[in-house]
Coordinates of C-alpha atoms in Angstrom, one line a residue:
M1 CA 23.4 -9.6 18.6
N2 CA 22.8 -10.4 14.8
K3 CA 20.9 -7.9 12.8
Q4 CA 17.2 -8.6 13.2
H5 CA 15.2 -8.2 10.1
W6 CA 11.6 -7.5 11.3
Q7 CA 8.6 -8.2 8.9
R8 CA 4.9 -7.6 8.6
V9 CA 2.4 -10.1 7.6
S10 CA 0.1 -9.6 4.5
P11 CA -2.6 -6.9 5.1
W12 CA -5.1 -9.8 4.5
A13 CA -3.9 -11.1 7.8
L14 CA -6.3 -8.5 9.4
L15 CA -9.1 -10.8 8.2
Y16 CA -7.5 -13.5 10.5
F17 CA -7.4 -11.5 13.5
V18 CA -11.0 -10.3 13.3
I19 CA -11.9 -14.0 13.1
H20 CA -9.5 -15.0 15.7
F21 CA -10.6 -12.6 18.2
A22 CA -14.3 -13.0 17.5
Y23 CA -14.0 -16.7 18.1
R24 CA -12.0 -16.2 21.4
F25 CA -14.7 -13.9 22.6
I26 CA -17.4 -16.5 21.7
K27 CA -15.4 -19.3 23.3
D28 CA -14.1 -17.7 26.6
G29 CA -16.2 -14.8 27.2
I30 CA -19.7 -15.9 26.3
F31 CA -20.2 -17.8 29.4
N32 CA -19.2 -14.9 31.5
L33 CA -21.7 -12.8 29.9
L34 CA -24.6 -15.3 30.4
P35 CA -25.8 -13.6 33.6
I36 CA -26.0 -10.3 31.7
A37 CA -27.7 -12.0 28.8
V38 CA -30.3 -13.4 31.2
V39 CA -30.9 -10.1 32.7
F40 CA -31.3 -8.4 29.3
V41 CA -33.7 -11.1 28.1
T42 CA -35.8 -11.0 31.2
Q43 CA -35.6 -7.3 32.2
V44 CA -35.1 -5.0 29.3
Q45 CA -38.1 -3.8 27.5
D46 CA -36.9 -2.7 23.9
K47 CA -34.8 -5.5 23.3
L48 CA -34.4 -4.9 19.5
F49 CA -33.1 -1.2 20.0
W50 CA -30.7 -2.0 22.7
G51 CA -29.5 -5.2 21.1
K52 CA -28.6 -3.4 18.1
I53 CA -26.8 -0.9 20.0
G54 CA -24.7 -3.6 22.1
A55 CA -24.0 -5.4 18.8
S56 CA -22.7 -2.3 16.8
I57 CA -20.5 -1.5 19.9
A58 CA -19.2 -5.0 20.1
V59 CA -18.5 -5.1 16.1
V60 CA -16.7 -1.8 16.0
G61 CA -14.8 -2.6 19.2
L62 CA -13.7 -5.8 17.7
L63 CA -12.6 -4.2 14.2
L64 CA -10.6 -1.4 16.1
Y65 CA -8.9 -4.0 18.3
S66 CA -8.1 -6.2 15.4
F67 CA -6.6 -3.4 13.6
A68 CA -4.4 -2.1 16.3
Y69 CA -3.2 -5.6 16.8
Y70 CA -2.4 -5.9 13.3
V71 CA -0.2 -2.7 13.1
N72 CA 1.5 -3.8 16.2
F73 CA 2.3 -7.4 14.8
R74 CA 5.8 -8.0 13.9
F75 CA 7.8 -11.3 13.3
C76 CA 11.3 -12.1 12.8
I77 CA 13.3 -15.4 11.9
T78 CA 16.8 -14.6 13.4
D79 CA 20.1 -16.3 12.4
D80 CA 20.5 -17.9 15.7
H81 CA 17.5 -20.1 14.9
D82 CA 14.8 -18.2 17.1
I83 CA 11.4 -17.1 16.1
L84 CA 10.5 -13.5 17.5
L85 CA 7.0 -12.0 17.7
N86 CA 6.1 -8.5 18.7
K87 CA 2.5 -8.4 19.4
G88 CA -0.2 -6.8 21.5
V89 CA -2.2 -3.7 21.9
F90 CA -2.7 -2.5 25.7
K91 CA 0.1 -4.9 26.7
K92 CA 3.0 -5.2 24.4
E93 CA 4.6 -8.8 24.4
R94 CA 7.8 -10.0 23.0
L95 CA 7.6 -13.8 22.3
T96 CA 11.0 -15.7 21.7
L97 CA 10.7 -19.3 20.6
S98 CA 13.8 -21.5 19.8
F99 CA 13.6 -23.7 16.8
L100 CA 14.6 -26.6 19.3
R101 CA 11.6 -25.8 21.4
V102 CA 9.1 -26.2 18.4
Q103 CA 7.2 -29.6 18.5
N104 CA 5.5 -29.2 15.2
V105 CA 5.2 -26.5 12.3
N106 CA 1.6 -26.8 11.0
V107 CA 0.3 -25.2 7.9
A108 CA -3.5 -24.4 8.1
E109 CA -5.5 -23.1 5.0
P110 CA -8.6 -21.3 6.1
F111 CA -11.4 -21.0 3.7
Y112 CA -11.2 -17.2 3.5
F113 CA -7.5 -17.3 2.5
K114 CA -7.9 -20.2 -0.1
P115 CA -8.7 -17.7 -3.0
L116 CA -5.7 -15.6 -2.2
G117 CA -3.3 -18.3 -1.9
L118 CA -2.3 -17.8 1.8
V119 CA -2.1 -19.9 4.8
N120 CA -1.4 -19.8 8.5
C121 CA 2.0 -21.1 9.8
I122 CA 1.7 -22.5 13.2
F123 CA 4.6 -23.2 15.6
D124 CA 3.4 -25.4 18.5
A125 CA 5.8 -24.9 21.5
A126 CA 6.5 -27.6 23.7
G127 CA 4.7 -27.5 27.2
S128 CA 2.6 -24.4 26.3
V129 CA -0.6 -24.2 24.2
A130 CA -0.8 -20.4 25.1
Q131 CA 2.6 -19.6 23.8
E132 CA 2.3 -20.9 20.3
A133 CA 3.4 -18.6 17.6
V134 CA 1.1 -18.1 14.4
L135 CA 2.3 -16.3 11.3
P136 CA -1.1 -15.4 9.6
G137 CA -1.5 -14.6 6.0
V138 CA 1.7 -16.0 4.7
T139 CA 2.3 -17.7 1.4
Q140 CA 2.3 -21.5 1.0
A141 CA 5.9 -21.5 -0.3
Y142 CA 7.0 -19.3 2.8
A143 CA 5.4 -21.4 5.1
E144 CA 7.0 -24.5 3.8
D145 CA 10.4 -22.9 3.7
V146 CA 10.2 -21.9 7.3
R147 CA 8.9 -25.2 8.2
E148 CA 11.9 -26.9 6.3
Q149 CA 14.2 -24.7 8.3
V150 CA 13.0 -25.5 11.6
L151 CA 12.8 -29.2 11.1
T152 CA 16.2 -29.4 9.4
Y153 CA 17.8 -27.5 12.4
K154 CA 16.2 -29.8 14.9
E155 CA 17.3 -33.0 13.2
S156 CA 20.7 -31.7 12.9
Q157 CA 20.9 -30.9 16.7
Q158 CA 19.4 -34.2 17.9
V159 CA 21.6 -36.8 19.4
V160 CA 21.7 -40.2 17.5
E161 CA 19.5 -42.8 18.9
D162 CA 20.5 -46.2 20.0
Q163 CA 20.5 -49.2 17.8
Q164 CA 17.1 -50.2 19.2
T165 CA 15.3 -46.8 18.3
A166 CA 16.9 -47.2 15.0
D167 CA 15.4 -50.5 14.5
S168 CA 12.0 -49.2 15.6
E169 CA 12.0 -46.2 13.1
K170 CA 13.1 -49.1 10.4
V171 CA 9.8 -50.8 11.2
A172 CA 7.9 -47.5 10.9
E173 CA 9.3 -46.7 7.6
T174 CA 6.4 -48.4 5.8
L175 CA 3.7 -46.1 4.8
Y176 CA 0.3 -46.4 6.7
S177 CA -2.8 -44.4 5.8
L178 CA -6.2 -44.1 7.2
K179 CA -9.1 -42.3 5.5
L180 CA -12.3 -41.7 7.2
T181 CA -15.6 -41.2 5.2
N182 CA -17.7 -38.3 6.4
K183 CA -20.5 -40.8 7.2
E184 CA -18.0 -42.3 9.9
V185 CA -17.0 -38.5 10.9
A186 CA -20.7 -37.8 11.6
K187 CA -20.7 -40.4 14.1
F188 CA -18.1 -38.7 16.2
G189 CA -20.6 -35.9 16.6
L190 CA -23.0 -38.5 18.2
M191 CA -20.2 -39.9 20.4
S192 CA -18.7 -36.5 21.6
N193 CA -20.1 -34.4 24.4
M194 CA -20.6 -31.4 22.3
A195 CA -24.5 -32.0 22.5
I196 CA -24.2 -32.0 26.4
L197 CA -22.4 -28.7 26.1
A198 CA -25.0 -26.9 23.8
L199 CA -27.7 -28.0 26.0
A200 CA -25.8 -26.5 29.2
A201 CA -25.3 -23.3 27.3
L202 CA -29.0 -23.0 26.7
A203 CA -29.8 -23.8 30.5
P204 CA -29.9 -20.2 31.8
F205 CA -32.5 -19.4 28.9
M206 CA -34.8 -22.3 29.6
N207 CA -37.5 -20.3 31.2
V208 CA -37.5 -17.5 28.3
L209 CA -37.5 -20.3 25.9
F210 CA -40.4 -22.1 27.5
D211 CA -42.3 -18.9 27.6
F212 CA -41.7 -18.4 24.0
F213 CA -42.6 -21.8 22.9
E214 CA -45.6 -21.9 25.1
Q215 CA -47.0 -19.0 23.3
A216 CA -45.6 -20.0 19.8
V217 CA -45.5 -23.7 19.6
I218 CA -46.7 -25.6 22.9
N219 CA -50.3 -24.2 22.8
R220 CA -50.8 -25.2 19.2
L221 CA -49.0 -28.6 19.7
E222 CA -51.3 -29.3 22.7
A223 CA -54.6 -28.5 20.7
F224 CA -53.2 -30.7 18.0
Y225 CA -52.7 -33.6 20.6
E226 CA -56.1 -33.1 22.2
Q227 CA -57.5 -33.4 18.7
E228 CA -55.6 -36.5 17.5
V229 CA -55.3 -38.6 20.7
G230 CA -58.1 -37.2 22.7
L231 CA -58.0 -38.4 26.4
L232 CA -55.5 -41.3 25.9
V233 CA -52.6 -39.2 27.1
N234 CA -52.0 -35.8 28.7
A235 CA -51.7 -33.4 25.6
A236 CA -49.8 -30.6 27.5
A237 CA -47.3 -32.9 28.9
L238 CA -46.8 -34.7 25.4
A239 CA -46.4 -31.1 23.9
V240 CA -43.7 -30.1 26.5
F241 CA -41.7 -33.6 25.8
S242 CA -42.0 -32.8 22.1
I243 CA -40.2 -29.5 22.4
L244 CA -37.5 -31.1 24.8
F245 CA -37.0 -33.8 22.1
M246 CA -36.6 -31.3 19.5
L247 CA -34.0 -29.2 21.6
V248 CA -32.1 -32.5 22.2
M249 CA -32.2 -33.4 18.5
L250 CA -31.0 -29.8 17.6
A251 CA -28.1 -30.1 20.0
V252 CA -27.2 -33.4 18.3
L253 CA -27.4 -31.9 14.8
L254 CA -25.2 -29.0 15.9
S255 CA -22.6 -31.6 17.4
V256 CA -22.7 -33.6 14.1
I257 CA -22.1 -30.4 12.1
M258 CA -19.2 -29.1 14.3
S259 CA -17.4 -32.7 14.0
L260 CA -17.9 -32.5 10.0
I261 CA -16.5 -29.0 10.2
R262 CA -13.5 -30.2 12.0
F263 CA -12.8 -33.6 10.6
Y264 CA -14.2 -33.3 6.8
N265 CA -12.2 -35.7 4.6
Y266 CA -10.3 -37.1 7.2
E267 CA -6.9 -38.3 6.2
L268 CA -4.0 -39.7 8.3
Y269 CA -0.6 -40.8 7.1
F270 CA 2.3 -42.4 9.0
Q271 CA 5.8 -42.9 7.7
A272 CA 9.3 -42.6 8.9
G273 CA 8.3 -42.3 12.6
K274 CA 5.8 -39.3 11.9
F275 CA 1.9 -38.8 11.7
K276 CA 0.5 -36.4 9.3
R277 CA -3.2 -35.5 9.5
I278 CA -5.2 -33.4 7.0
S279 CA -8.7 -32.6 7.7
G280 CA -11.3 -29.7 7.8
L281 CA -14.2 -28.2 6.0
L282 CA -13.8 -24.3 6.4
E283 CA -9.9 -24.8 7.2
R284 CA -7.9 -27.7 5.7
H285 CA -5.6 -28.1 8.8
Q286 CA -2.4 -30.0 8.5
L287 CA -1.0 -31.5 11.6
S288 CA 2.5 -33.4 11.9
V289 CA 3.4 -35.2 15.1
S290 CA 6.6 -37.1 15.6
L291 CA 6.4 -40.5 17.3
E292 CA 9.0 -39.6 19.6
K293 CA 7.0 -36.4 20.9
V294 CA 4.0 -38.7 21.8
Q295 CA 3.9 -38.7 25.6
S296 CA 1.0 -40.9 25.8
I297 CA -2.0 -42.4 23.9
V298 CA -5.6 -42.6 25.1
I299 CA -8.2 -45.0 23.5
K300 CA -11.7 -43.8 24.5
Q301 CA -15.1 -45.5 24.2
N302 CA -18.1 -44.0 26.0
L303 CA -21.7 -45.5 26.0
I304 CA -22.9 -44.3 22.7
A305 CA -19.5 -45.4 21.1
R306 CA -20.1 -48.8 22.6
M307 CA -23.3 -48.9 21.0
L308 CA -21.7 -47.8 17.5
Q309 CA -18.8 -50.2 18.0
R310 CA -16.5 -47.3 17.5
Y311 CA -13.3 -45.9 19.4
T312 CA -11.6 -42.5 19.7
I313 CA -7.8 -42.2 19.9
Q314 CA -5.9 -39.1 21.2
C315 CA -1.9 -38.9 21.0
F316 CA -1.0 -36.4 23.7
Q317 CA 2.1 -34.4 23.6
A318 CA 3.7 -32.2 26.2
T319 CA 1.4 -29.7 27.8
S320 CA 1.4 -27.1 30.5
G321 CA -1.4 -29.0 31.9
Y322 CA -3.7 -32.0 31.0
V323 CA -6.2 -30.8 28.5
T324 CA -9.0 -33.2 28.0
G325 CA -11.2 -33.6 25.1
A326 CA -10.7 -33.7 21.4
K327 CA -10.0 -30.0 21.2
S328 CA -6.4 -29.9 22.6
K329 CA -4.0 -28.3 20.2
Q330 CA -1.2 -30.5 21.7
S331 CA -2.9 -33.8 20.7
L332 CA -3.5 -35.6 17.6
V333 CA -7.1 -37.1 17.5
M334 CA -8.3 -40.0 15.6
P335 CA -11.9 -39.6 16.0
V336 CA -13.8 -42.7 15.0
L337 CA -12.1 -45.8 14.6
K338 CA -13.2 -49.6 14.3
H339 CA -11.6 -52.2 16.6
E340 CA -9.2 -53.6 14.0
Q341 CA -8.2 -50.0 13.0
V342 CA -7.2 -49.1 16.7
N343 CA -4.9 -52.2 16.7
Q344 CA -3.3 -51.2 13.5
T345 CA -2.6 -47.7 14.6
L346 CA -1.2 -48.8 17.9
Q347 CA 1.1 -51.2 16.1
R348 CA 2.4 -48.5 14.1
V349 CA 3.3 -46.4 17.3
Y350 CA 4.6 -49.3 19.4
P351 CA 6.5 -51.9 17.3
W352 CA 6.3 -54.5 20.1
L353 CA 2.7 -54.6 19.7
R354 CA 3.0 -55.9 16.0
E355 CA 5.1 -58.8 17.2
A356 CA 2.9 -59.9 20.1
N357 CA -0.3 -60.0 18.0
F358 CA -1.6 -57.1 20.1
D359 CA -5.3 -56.9 20.9
F360 CA -6.0 -54.2 23.6
K361 CA -9.4 -55.7 24.5
A362 CA -7.8 -59.4 25.0
L363 CA -5.3 -58.1 27.6
K364 CA -5.5 -59.7 30.9
F365 CA -5.5 -56.6 33.4
K366 CA -5.0 -56.8 36.9
G367 CA -7.5 -55.4 39.0
V368 CA -7.5 -53.1 42.1
E369 CA -8.1 -54.3 45.6
Q370 CA -11.8 -55.0 46.8
A371 CA -11.2 -52.2 49.5
L372 CA -12.1 -49.7 46.9
L373 CA -15.5 -51.3 45.9
F374 CA -16.5 -51.4 49.9
K375 CA -15.5 -47.8 50.2
N376 CA -17.3 -46.7 47.2
L377 CA -20.3 -48.7 48.0
L378 CA -20.6 -47.0 51.4
F379 CA -20.0 -43.3 50.2
Y380 CA -21.4 -43.3 46.9
S381 CA -24.3 -45.9 47.3
L382 CA -25.5 -46.9 50.6
I383 CA -25.2 -43.3 52.4
P384 CA -26.9 -41.3 49.5
S385 CA -29.6 -44.0 49.5
L386 CA -30.1 -43.6 53.1
L387 CA -30.3 -40.0 53.0
F388 CA -32.9 -40.0 50.2
G389 CA -35.0 -42.6 52.1
L390 CA -35.0 -40.5 55.1
F391 CA -35.9 -37.6 53.0
N392 CA -38.8 -39.6 51.5
Y393 CA -40.0 -41.1 54.9
Y394 CA -40.2 -37.6 56.7
V395 CA -40.7 -35.0 54.1
V396 CA -42.4 -36.5 51.0
A397 CA -43.9 -39.7 52.6
S398 CA -43.4 -41.6 49.4
H399 CA -42.8 -45.4 48.8
T400 CA -39.4 -46.9 50.0
L401 CA -39.2 -48.6 46.8
Y402 CA -37.7 -45.6 45.3
S403 CA -34.8 -45.9 47.7
I404 CA -34.1 -49.4 47.0
C405 CA -34.1 -48.7 43.2
I406 CA -31.8 -45.8 43.7
L407 CA -29.6 -48.1 45.9
A408 CA -29.5 -50.7 43.2
V409 CA -28.6 -48.3 40.4
L410 CA -25.9 -46.6 42.3
S411 CA -24.5 -50.0 43.3
C412 CA -24.3 -51.2 39.9
L413 CA -22.5 -48.1 38.8
V414 CA -19.8 -48.4 41.6
Y415 CA -19.5 -52.1 40.7
L416 CA -19.0 -51.2 37.1
S417 CA -16.2 -48.6 38.0
Y418 CA -14.4 -50.8 40.3
K419 CA -14.2 -53.6 37.6
R420 CA -13.1 -51.2 35.0
Y421 CA -9.9 -50.3 36.9
G422 CA -6.9 -52.3 35.7
Y423 CA -3.3 -52.2 34.6
Y424 CA -0.9 -54.2 32.4
F425 CA 2.8 -53.7 32.0
Y426 CA 4.9 -55.1 29.2
H427 CA 8.6 -55.4 28.3
Y428 CA 10.1 -55.3 25.0
Q429 CA 13.8 -55.0 24.0
G430 CA 14.6 -53.0 27.2
R431 CA 11.7 -50.7 27.0
Y432 CA 9.0 -51.1 29.5
Y433 CA 5.3 -49.8 28.8
G434 CA 2.2 -49.4 30.9
I435 CA -1.4 -49.6 30.1
F436 CA -3.8 -48.3 32.5
R437 CA -7.7 -48.8 32.1
S438 CA -10.6 -47.0 33.8
G439 CA -14.2 -46.0 33.1
M440 CA -17.8 -47.0 34.1
L441 CA -20.6 -47.3 31.4
G442 CA -17.6 -46.6 29.0
V443 CA -14.0 -47.4 29.1
Q444 CA -10.6 -45.7 28.6
Y445 CA -7.1 -47.1 28.0
R446 CA -4.0 -44.9 28.5
V447 CA -0.7 -46.2 27.0
F448 CA 2.9 -44.8 27.7
E449 CA 6.5 -45.7 28.2
L450 CA 7.6 -45.6 31.8
Y451 CA 10.6 -43.6 31.1
K452 CA 8.5 -40.6 30.1
A453 CA 7.1 -40.3 33.7
Q454 CA 8.1 -37.0 35.3
S455 CA 7.0 -37.8 38.8
T456 CA 5.2 -40.5 40.9
R457 CA 3.1 -40.4 44.1
G458 CA 1.7 -42.7 46.6
V459 CA -1.3 -41.8 48.8
N460 CA -2.8 -43.6 51.7
T461 CA -4.9 -42.4 54.2
Y462 CA -5.3 -44.0 57.9
F463 CA -7.8 -46.4 56.9
M464 CA -5.9 -47.3 53.7
R465 CA -2.9 -48.0 55.9
R466 CA -4.9 -50.2 58.0
A467 CA -6.0 -52.2 54.9
G468 CA -2.7 -52.4 53.5
V469 CA -3.4 -50.5 50.3
K470 CA -2.0 -47.4 48.4
S471 CA -3.3 -45.2 45.6
L472 CA -0.7 -44.6 42.7
S473 CA -0.4 -41.4 40.6
I474 CA 2.0 -41.0 37.6
Q475 CA 2.6 -37.4 36.4
L476 CA 3.2 -37.3 32.7
A477 CA 4.0 -34.4 30.5
S478 CA 0.5 -34.9 29.0
G479 CA -1.4 -35.4 32.3
N480 CA -1.9 -37.7 35.3
V481 CA -2.4 -41.5 35.4
N482 CA -4.3 -42.6 38.6
L483 CA -4.9 -46.1 40.0
P484 CA -6.4 -46.3 43.3
Y485 CA -6.1 -49.1 46.0
L486 CA -3.2 -51.3 45.1
K487 CA -1.4 -53.4 47.5
A488 CA 1.1 -51.1 49.4
T489 CA 3.9 -53.1 48.5
L490 CA 3.2 -53.4 44.8
A491 CA 2.4 -49.7 44.5
D492 CA 5.8 -49.0 46.0
E493 CA 7.5 -51.4 43.6
I494 CA 5.7 -49.7 40.7
I495 CA 6.9 -46.2 41.9
D496 CA 10.4 -47.3 42.5
F497 CA 10.8 -48.9 39.0
T498 CA 9.1 -46.2 37.2
L499 CA 11.5 -43.5 38.8
F500 CA 14.4 -46.0 37.9
Q501 CA 13.2 -45.9 34.3
A502 CA 12.9 -42.1 34.1
E503 CA 16.2 -41.5 35.7
S504 CA 18.2 -44.1 33.9
E505 CA 17.0 -43.7 30.4
Q506 CA 19.0 -41.1 28.4
R507 CA 16.5 -40.9 25.4
N508 CA 15.1 -37.4 24.8
W509 CA 11.2 -37.4 25.1
M510 CA 10.4 -33.7 24.2

């Protein structure tokens, strides 16, 4: 074994560990502590005193654990082109990461390191978000040097691609840049589901919050509305509605702020087959993604995004499991794009789209079988409406019009979901691509090359066999692609051809 030169990171890296573990506690542990927090708020008498005690213990424990973690943290770049990390406090861990398994080497500059000229060097490992390696508090020059070592070694070990791949890369040589204004980035806060998550986090405290608001705000609002509007409306109901409206607006504001923090001054560049993204307010994060490492591309547009006429693109790489949402560390997110920007971006990723004058909205998707519509109408529309109608008739004794309205609404949603399902296959210079569509009020497109499929699966129940249909599932390194209720013969043909592409293609997709 070659001699290993173990190194420490800068003492300023202790600041990184403190913030890192505090963030992990808030992200992963806060929901587990919600029951304790509810008991504390509702049962404990001297909340201020015991709150200070609990906060002090938490802060001291965080500082001690972070210091112990820093003391035990060592790293080594070996002559065998491996990255070694020794870390841990109660459970010591040795992480070995080969240069060949590194997908990206990203350089992040947190706001607290900026005055010191230090950065975080992040190695993204293929297939595992949890096993990524981070060297905190290193100099910019050292991070760039390590990054160059890794990328140079990977390029020297890669097999030369065939002429078709070379032609595709040649097309991609032209520099493509995309810059989003912060006004556009703020729209992503309106489009994302972070506001809903914020309201869900507040749900266990709603009773306590309403008790507080009733004493501090609602009673005053009620008196104000009684004075201003008199008997025209219910002043108490209007006051409660005002508080709920303010809570929703607060959640939306927090969502917008979080979007700006993450994607502030968003810049995206594409050249020589690679994407490079720079964004962030508190931390200017640089992310580099090779085109060949992209497993699939997802284009999303929810209901609010449809109103704003904007889309979100995610370029997924290999993960140990499908990670949804824009927070996946293995995905490149383009948060808010116009229709023409989506087409331009896809044309950079897939050259055949440029020659085909591609417009993803104009594709003639083939739909699924009507058996799916009938099944969903039965299980998700008719049966729930009948149960609700029986409950109203025998328990509440309310008007049957409510049941009819619910039946109509559920039937419309089921029909929209049925019409959204669709698939489209394209062939270009020996390469085969699939585009799968789904959604209900919104829409989602997933684009991928067939040879990157890991496995396929066909599912059909007894009644599906009677109807001659089968559901299709394709497993990618970035998640599953599902398409229900195709004709059984068609589903088998897609499965066989997809497996043939995966087995016969020699190109590397990792």
